[in-house]
GROMACS .gro file of C-alpha atoms in nm:
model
  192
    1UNK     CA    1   1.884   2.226   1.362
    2UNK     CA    2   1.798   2.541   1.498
    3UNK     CA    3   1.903   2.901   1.382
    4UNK     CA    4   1.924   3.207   1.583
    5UNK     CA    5   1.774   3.524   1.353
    6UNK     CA    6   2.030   3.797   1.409
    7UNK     CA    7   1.905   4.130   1.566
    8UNK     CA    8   1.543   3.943   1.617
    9UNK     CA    9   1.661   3.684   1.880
   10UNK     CA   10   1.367   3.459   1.734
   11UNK     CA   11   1.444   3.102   1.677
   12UNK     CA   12   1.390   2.920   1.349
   13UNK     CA   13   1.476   2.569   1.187
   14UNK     CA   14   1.742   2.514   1.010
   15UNK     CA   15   1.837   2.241   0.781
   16UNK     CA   16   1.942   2.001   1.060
   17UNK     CA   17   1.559   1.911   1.088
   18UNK     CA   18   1.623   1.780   0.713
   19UNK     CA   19   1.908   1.554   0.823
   20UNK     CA   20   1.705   1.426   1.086
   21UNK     CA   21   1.348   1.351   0.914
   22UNK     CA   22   1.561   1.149   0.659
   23UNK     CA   23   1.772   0.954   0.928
   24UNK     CA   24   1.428   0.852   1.040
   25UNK     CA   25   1.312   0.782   0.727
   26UNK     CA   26   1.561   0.532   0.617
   27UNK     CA   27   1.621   0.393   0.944
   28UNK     CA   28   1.274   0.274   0.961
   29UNK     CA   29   1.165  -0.100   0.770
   30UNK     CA   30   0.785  -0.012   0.733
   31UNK     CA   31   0.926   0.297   0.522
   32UNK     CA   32   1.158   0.117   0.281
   33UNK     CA   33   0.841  -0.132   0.283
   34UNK     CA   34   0.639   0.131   0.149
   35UNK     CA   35   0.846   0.301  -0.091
   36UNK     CA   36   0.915  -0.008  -0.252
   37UNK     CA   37   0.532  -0.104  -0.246
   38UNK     CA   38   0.481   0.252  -0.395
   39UNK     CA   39   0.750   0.165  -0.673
   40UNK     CA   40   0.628  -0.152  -0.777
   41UNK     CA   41   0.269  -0.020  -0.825
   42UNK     CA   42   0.334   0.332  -0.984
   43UNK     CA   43   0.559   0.105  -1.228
   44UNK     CA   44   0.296  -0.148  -1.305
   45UNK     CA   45  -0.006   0.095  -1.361
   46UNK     CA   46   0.167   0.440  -1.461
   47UNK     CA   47  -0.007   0.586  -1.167
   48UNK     CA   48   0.116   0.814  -0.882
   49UNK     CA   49   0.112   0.596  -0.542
   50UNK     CA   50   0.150   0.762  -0.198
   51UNK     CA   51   0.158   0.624   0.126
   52UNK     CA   52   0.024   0.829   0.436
   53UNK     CA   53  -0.026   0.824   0.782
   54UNK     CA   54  -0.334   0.866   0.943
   55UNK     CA   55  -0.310   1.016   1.273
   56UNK     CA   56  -0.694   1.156   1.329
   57UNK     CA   57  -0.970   1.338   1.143
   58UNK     CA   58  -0.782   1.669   1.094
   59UNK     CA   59  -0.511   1.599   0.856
   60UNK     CA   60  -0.274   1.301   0.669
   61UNK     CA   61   0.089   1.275   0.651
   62UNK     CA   62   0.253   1.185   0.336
   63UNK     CA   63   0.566   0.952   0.409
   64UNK     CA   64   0.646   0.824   0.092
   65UNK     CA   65   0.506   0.861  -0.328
   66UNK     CA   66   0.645   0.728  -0.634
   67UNK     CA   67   0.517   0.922  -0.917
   68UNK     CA   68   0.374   0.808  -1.263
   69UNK     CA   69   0.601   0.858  -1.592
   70UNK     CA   70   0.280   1.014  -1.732
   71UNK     CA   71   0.229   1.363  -1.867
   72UNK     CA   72   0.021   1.383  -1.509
   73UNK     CA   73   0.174   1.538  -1.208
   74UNK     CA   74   0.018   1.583  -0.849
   75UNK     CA   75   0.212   1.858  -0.631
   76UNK     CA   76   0.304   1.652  -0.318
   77UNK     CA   77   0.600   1.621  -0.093
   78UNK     CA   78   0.740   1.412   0.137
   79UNK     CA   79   0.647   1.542   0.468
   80UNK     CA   80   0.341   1.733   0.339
   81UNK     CA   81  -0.028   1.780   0.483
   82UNK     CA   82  -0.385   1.783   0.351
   83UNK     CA   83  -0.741   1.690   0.495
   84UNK     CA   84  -0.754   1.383   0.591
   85UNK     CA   85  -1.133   1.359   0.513
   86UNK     CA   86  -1.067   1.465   0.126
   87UNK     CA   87  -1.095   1.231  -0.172
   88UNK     CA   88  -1.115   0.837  -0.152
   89UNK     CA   89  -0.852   0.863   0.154
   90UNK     CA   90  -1.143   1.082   0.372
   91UNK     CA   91  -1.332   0.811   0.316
   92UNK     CA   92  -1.142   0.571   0.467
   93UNK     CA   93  -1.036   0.780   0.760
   94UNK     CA   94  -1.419   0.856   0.810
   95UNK     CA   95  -1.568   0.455   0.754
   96UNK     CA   96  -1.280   0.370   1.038
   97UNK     CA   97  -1.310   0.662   1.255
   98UNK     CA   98  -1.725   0.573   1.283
   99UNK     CA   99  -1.804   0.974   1.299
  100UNK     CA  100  -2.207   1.051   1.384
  101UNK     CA  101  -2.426   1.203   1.041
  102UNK     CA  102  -2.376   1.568   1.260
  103UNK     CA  103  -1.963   1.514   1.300
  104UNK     CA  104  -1.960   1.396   0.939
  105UNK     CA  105  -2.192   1.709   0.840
  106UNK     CA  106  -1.977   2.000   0.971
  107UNK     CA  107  -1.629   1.848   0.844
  108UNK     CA  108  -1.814   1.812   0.509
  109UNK     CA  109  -1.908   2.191   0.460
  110UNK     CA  110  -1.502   2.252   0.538
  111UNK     CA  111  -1.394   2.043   0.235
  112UNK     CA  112  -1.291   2.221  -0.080
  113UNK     CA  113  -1.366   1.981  -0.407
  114UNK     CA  114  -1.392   2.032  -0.788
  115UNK     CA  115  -1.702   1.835  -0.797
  116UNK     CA  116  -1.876   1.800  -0.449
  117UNK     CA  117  -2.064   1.444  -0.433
  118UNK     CA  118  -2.401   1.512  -0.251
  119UNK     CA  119  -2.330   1.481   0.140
  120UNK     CA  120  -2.592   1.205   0.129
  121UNK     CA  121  -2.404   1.033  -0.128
  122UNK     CA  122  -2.002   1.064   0.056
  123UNK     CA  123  -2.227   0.934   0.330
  124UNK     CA  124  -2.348   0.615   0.163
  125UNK     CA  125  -1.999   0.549   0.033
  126UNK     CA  126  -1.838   0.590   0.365
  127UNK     CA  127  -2.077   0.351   0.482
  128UNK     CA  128  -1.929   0.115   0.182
  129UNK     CA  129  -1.535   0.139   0.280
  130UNK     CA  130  -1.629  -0.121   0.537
  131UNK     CA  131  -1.791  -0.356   0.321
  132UNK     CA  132  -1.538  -0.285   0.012
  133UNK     CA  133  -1.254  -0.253   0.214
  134UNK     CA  134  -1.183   0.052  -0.058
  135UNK     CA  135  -1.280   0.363  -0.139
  136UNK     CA  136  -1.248   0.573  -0.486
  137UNK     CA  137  -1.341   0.931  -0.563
  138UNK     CA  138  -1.428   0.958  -0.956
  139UNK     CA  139  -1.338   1.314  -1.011
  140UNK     CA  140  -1.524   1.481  -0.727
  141UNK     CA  141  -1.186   1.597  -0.583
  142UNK     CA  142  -1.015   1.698  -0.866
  143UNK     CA  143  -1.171   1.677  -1.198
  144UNK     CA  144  -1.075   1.456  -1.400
  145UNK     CA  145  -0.890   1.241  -1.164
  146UNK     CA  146  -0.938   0.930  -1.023
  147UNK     CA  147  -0.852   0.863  -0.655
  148UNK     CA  148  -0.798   0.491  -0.469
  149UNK     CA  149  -0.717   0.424  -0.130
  150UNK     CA  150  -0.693   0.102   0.030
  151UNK     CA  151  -0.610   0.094   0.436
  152UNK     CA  152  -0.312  -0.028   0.592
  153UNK     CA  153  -0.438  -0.174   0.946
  154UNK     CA  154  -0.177  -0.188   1.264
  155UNK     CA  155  -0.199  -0.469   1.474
  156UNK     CA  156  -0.531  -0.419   1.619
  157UNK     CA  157  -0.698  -0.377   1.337
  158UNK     CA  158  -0.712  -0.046   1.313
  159UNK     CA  159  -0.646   0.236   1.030
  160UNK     CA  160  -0.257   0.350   1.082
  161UNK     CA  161  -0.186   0.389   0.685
  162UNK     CA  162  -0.326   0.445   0.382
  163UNK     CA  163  -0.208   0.349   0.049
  164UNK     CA  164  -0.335   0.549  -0.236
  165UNK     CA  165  -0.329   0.581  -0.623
  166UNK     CA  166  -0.406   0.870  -0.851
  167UNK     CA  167  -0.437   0.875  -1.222
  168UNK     CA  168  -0.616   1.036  -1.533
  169UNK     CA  169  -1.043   0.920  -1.512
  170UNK     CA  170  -0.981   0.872  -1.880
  171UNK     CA  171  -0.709   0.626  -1.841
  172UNK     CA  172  -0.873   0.408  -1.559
  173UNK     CA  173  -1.159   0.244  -1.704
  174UNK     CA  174  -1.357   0.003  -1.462
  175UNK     CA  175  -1.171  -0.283  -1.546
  176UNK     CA  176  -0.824  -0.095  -1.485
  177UNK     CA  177  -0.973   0.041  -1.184
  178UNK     CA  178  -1.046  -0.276  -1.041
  179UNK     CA  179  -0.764  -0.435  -1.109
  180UNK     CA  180  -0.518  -0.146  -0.956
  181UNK     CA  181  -0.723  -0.182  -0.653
  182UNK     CA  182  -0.679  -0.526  -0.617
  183UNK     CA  183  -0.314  -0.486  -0.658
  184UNK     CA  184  -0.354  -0.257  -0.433
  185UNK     CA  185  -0.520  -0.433  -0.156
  186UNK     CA  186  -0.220  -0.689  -0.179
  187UNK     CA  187   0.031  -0.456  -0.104
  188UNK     CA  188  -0.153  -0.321   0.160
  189UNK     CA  189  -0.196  -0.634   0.309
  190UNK     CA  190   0.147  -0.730   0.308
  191UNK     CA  191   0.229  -0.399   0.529
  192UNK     CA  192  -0.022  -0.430   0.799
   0.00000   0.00000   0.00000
């Protein structure tokens, strides 16, 4: 798990940590839950699914993504990091977390975006996650793509997970939109 570097006497990780993070992985039922929840929806709408955990305002965890048979591919890994207040996930993880105008100010000016939404207007659709029970970034994160996330709640009611869905804007008209996050919002329901 852990490699000595010769002459440097500096410790580093070694492939053991691989081992391990999949031991964990497959030894735990909300993870096969997801990936098959991921599978079934990626199949159904040619989208790429992920599931994440949200641990906090700074960052998300991915722990599972099935990816669209599409021309479309996302870079993301298994394992890997990004800001959890980016896209339709930030949303979420800002509606739950109940930040003040000033908190959600300075974490704003720190997010990178193709196509910045007016602060006043990631505001007013924060303020909609709890009403929607969704969120969904139309190309202001990346253009041209279209971003869902739903929330997967823990047993108090409270954001643990998020499952999101990214496709091609051109592809997911409204109707398709609203029907993915419907489909969604079932799966998600049937993991919290």
């Amino acid at each position: 798990m852990v490699k000595i570097e010769a002459g440097t006497k500096r410790y580093a990780l070694d492939v053991g940590v691989l081992a391990l993070a999949h031991s964990v992985v497959e030894n735990n039922p909300f993870s096969e839950r997801l990936q098959d929840a991921l599978d079934r929806l990626s199949e159904k709408w040619d989208v790429t699914t992920i599931g994440v955990k949200v641990s906090g305002v700074e960052d998300l965890v991915v722990l599972a993504l099935a990816r669209s048979r599409g021309p479309f591919r996302l870079y993301v890994e298994v394992g890997g990091r990004f800001p959890a207040l980016t896209s339709a996930t930030g949303r979420l993880v800002a509606a739950f977390a109940e930040l003040s105008d000033a908190d959600l100010g300075r974490h704003f000016k720190q997010l990178n975006w193709d196509n910045a939404p007016e602060f006043e207007t990631w505001k007013k659709e924060i303020r909609a996650v709890a009403k929607k029970g969704f969120a969904i970034d139309r190309g202001n994160y990346m253009g041209g793509i279209t971003v869902i996330a739903v929330p997967v709640l823990d047993s108090q009611k409270r954001l643990a997970h998020a499952l999101v869905a990214i496709g091609v804007s051109d592809q997911l008209t409204k109707e398709r939109t609203q029907s993915l996050t419907a489909d969604l919002m079932l799966e998600a329901r049937a993991l919290s």
